[in-house]
Every structure is written in structure tokens, then in C-alpha cells.
Coordinates of C-alpha atoms in Angstrom, one line a residue:
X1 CA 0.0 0.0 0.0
X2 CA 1.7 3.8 -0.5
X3 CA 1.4 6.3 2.3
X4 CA -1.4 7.2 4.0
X5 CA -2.8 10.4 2.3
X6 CA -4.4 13.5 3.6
X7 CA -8.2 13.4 3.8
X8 CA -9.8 15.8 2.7
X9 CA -12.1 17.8 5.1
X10 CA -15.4 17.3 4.6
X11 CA -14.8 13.4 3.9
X12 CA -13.7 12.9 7.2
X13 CA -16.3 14.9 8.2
X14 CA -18.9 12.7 6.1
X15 CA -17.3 10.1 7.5
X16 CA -17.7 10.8 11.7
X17 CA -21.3 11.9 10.7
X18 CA -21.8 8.4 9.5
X19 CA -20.5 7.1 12.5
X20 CA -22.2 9.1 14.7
X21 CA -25.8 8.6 12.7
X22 CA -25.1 4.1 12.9
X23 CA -24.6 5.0 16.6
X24 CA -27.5 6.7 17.3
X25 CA -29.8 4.1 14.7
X26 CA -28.4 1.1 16.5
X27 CA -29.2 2.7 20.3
X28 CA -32.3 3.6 19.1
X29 CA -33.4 -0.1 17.0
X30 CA -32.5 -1.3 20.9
X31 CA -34.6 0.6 22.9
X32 CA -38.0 0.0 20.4
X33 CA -39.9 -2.4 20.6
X34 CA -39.0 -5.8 18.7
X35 CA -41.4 -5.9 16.4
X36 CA -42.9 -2.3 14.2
X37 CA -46.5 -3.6 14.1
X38 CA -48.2 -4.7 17.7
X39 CA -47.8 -8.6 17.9
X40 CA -48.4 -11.1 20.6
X41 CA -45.5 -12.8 22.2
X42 CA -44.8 -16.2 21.3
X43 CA -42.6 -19.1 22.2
X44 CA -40.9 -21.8 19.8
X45 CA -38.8 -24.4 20.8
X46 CA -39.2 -26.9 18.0
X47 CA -36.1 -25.1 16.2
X48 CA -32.4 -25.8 17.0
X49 CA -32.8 -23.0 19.7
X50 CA -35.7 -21.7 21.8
X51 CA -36.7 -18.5 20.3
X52 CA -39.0 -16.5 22.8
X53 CA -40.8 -12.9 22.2
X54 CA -42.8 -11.1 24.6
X55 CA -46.0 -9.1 23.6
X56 CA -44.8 -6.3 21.6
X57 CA -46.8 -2.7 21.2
X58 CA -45.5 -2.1 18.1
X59 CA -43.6 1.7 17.4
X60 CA -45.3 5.1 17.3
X61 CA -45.8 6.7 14.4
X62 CA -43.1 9.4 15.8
X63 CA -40.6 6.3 16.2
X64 CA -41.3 5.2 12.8
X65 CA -40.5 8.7 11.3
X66 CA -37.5 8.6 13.7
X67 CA -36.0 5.7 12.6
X68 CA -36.5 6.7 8.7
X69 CA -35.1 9.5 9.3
X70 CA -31.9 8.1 10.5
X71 CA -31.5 5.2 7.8
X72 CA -32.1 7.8 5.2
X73 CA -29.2 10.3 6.7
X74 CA -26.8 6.8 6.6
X75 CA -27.7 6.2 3.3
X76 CA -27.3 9.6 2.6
X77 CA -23.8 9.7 3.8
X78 CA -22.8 6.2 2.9
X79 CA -23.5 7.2 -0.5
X80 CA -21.5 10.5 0.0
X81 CA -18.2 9.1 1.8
X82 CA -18.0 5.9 -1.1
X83 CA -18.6 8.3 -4.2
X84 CA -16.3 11.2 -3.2
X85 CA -13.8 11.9 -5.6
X86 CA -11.1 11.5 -3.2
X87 CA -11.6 7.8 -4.2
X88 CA -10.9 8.4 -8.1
X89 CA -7.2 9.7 -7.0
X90 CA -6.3 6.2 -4.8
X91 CA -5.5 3.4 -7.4
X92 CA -7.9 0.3 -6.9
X93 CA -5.2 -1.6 -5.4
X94 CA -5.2 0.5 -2.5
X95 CA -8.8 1.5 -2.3
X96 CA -10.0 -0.9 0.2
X97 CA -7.0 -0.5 2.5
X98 CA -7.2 3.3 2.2
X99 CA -11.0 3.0 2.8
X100 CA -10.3 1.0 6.3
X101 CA -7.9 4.1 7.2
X102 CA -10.5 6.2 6.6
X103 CA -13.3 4.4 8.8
X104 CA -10.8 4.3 11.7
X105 CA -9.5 8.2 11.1
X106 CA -10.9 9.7 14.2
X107 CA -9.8 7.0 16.7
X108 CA -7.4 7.7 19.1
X109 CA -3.7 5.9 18.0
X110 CA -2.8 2.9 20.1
X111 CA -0.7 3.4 23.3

């Protein structure tokens, strides 16, 4: 791989944004409720592990919106941080490992 290059701004920027939206989706998908419609709670054992749900009330309409509006904003920037044109100066060969840099830019380096 060559040398690490210099990011540019706003992709790094794209790039904690996305981090920070997947954060917030994922604490949010584990507070809700299991299932989006209300369902009663149910118990199978018959597969190769016991699978057991409790009653679920479904989501508001307010967590619905919420969670859209979170997968959209990923998608958004996921779309944004894999189609910047910083990518069209890295040679394909280096792309992934470049790409792995850039996912782990903002972390501390290791003591």
C-alpha cells in the first residue's frame, strides 16, 4: 500500500457523521420495541434453539418517522463518503485498505 494520504475535510467529516448517525440508529433499533406492528408474544422451541418474544406494542408513528429519518441520513452519507472523488485519485489496489484508514481516522492511536 503507498502512504497514507491526507483526507480531505469534509470526507472525514462525512465520515464521523456516519458514525455518529449508525450509533444513534443502533441505540435507538434497541430501545424499540421488537417488532414495528403490535404482535403477541410467542414461544418456539421446536427449532435448533428456543426463540422466545414477549407481547410487543408495536412503534409510534413518531418512532417510525425517527427511525427513517436516521436510515435515510446513513444512506445519505454512505453514499457521500463511497462516491467522493477522493476515491478516483487512490489506485484500486489501495482502495480498500485506504478506505479501512478512513473508517478508523478519528480513533485515538494505540498506546
Amino acid at each position: 500500500m503507498a502512504t497514507t494520504p491526507e483526507f480531505p475535510s469534509d470526507l472525514l467529516a462525512g465520515q464521523a457523521e456516519l458514525h455518529q448517525v449508525r450509533a444513534e440508529l443502533s441505540a435507538l433499533l434497541k430501545r424499540l420495541p421488537w417488532s414495528v406492528e403490535p404482535l403477541d408474544g410467542f414461544s418456539d422451541d421446536t427449532a435448533w434453539r428456543r426463540i422466545e418474544r414477549p407481547a410487543s406494542p408495536g412503534w409510534t408513528a413518531d418512532e417510525q418517522a425517527e427511525v427513517e429519518k436516521l436510515r435515510r441520513r446513513e444512506h445519505e452519507l454512505a453514499v457521500f463518503v463511497s462516491g467522493h472523488r477522493f476515491w478516483s485519485e487512490i489506485s484500486p489496489a489501495d482502495r480498500v485498505d485506504i478506505r479501512s484508514l478512513l473508517k478508523h481516522a478519528e480513533e485515538p492511536p494505540p498506546a
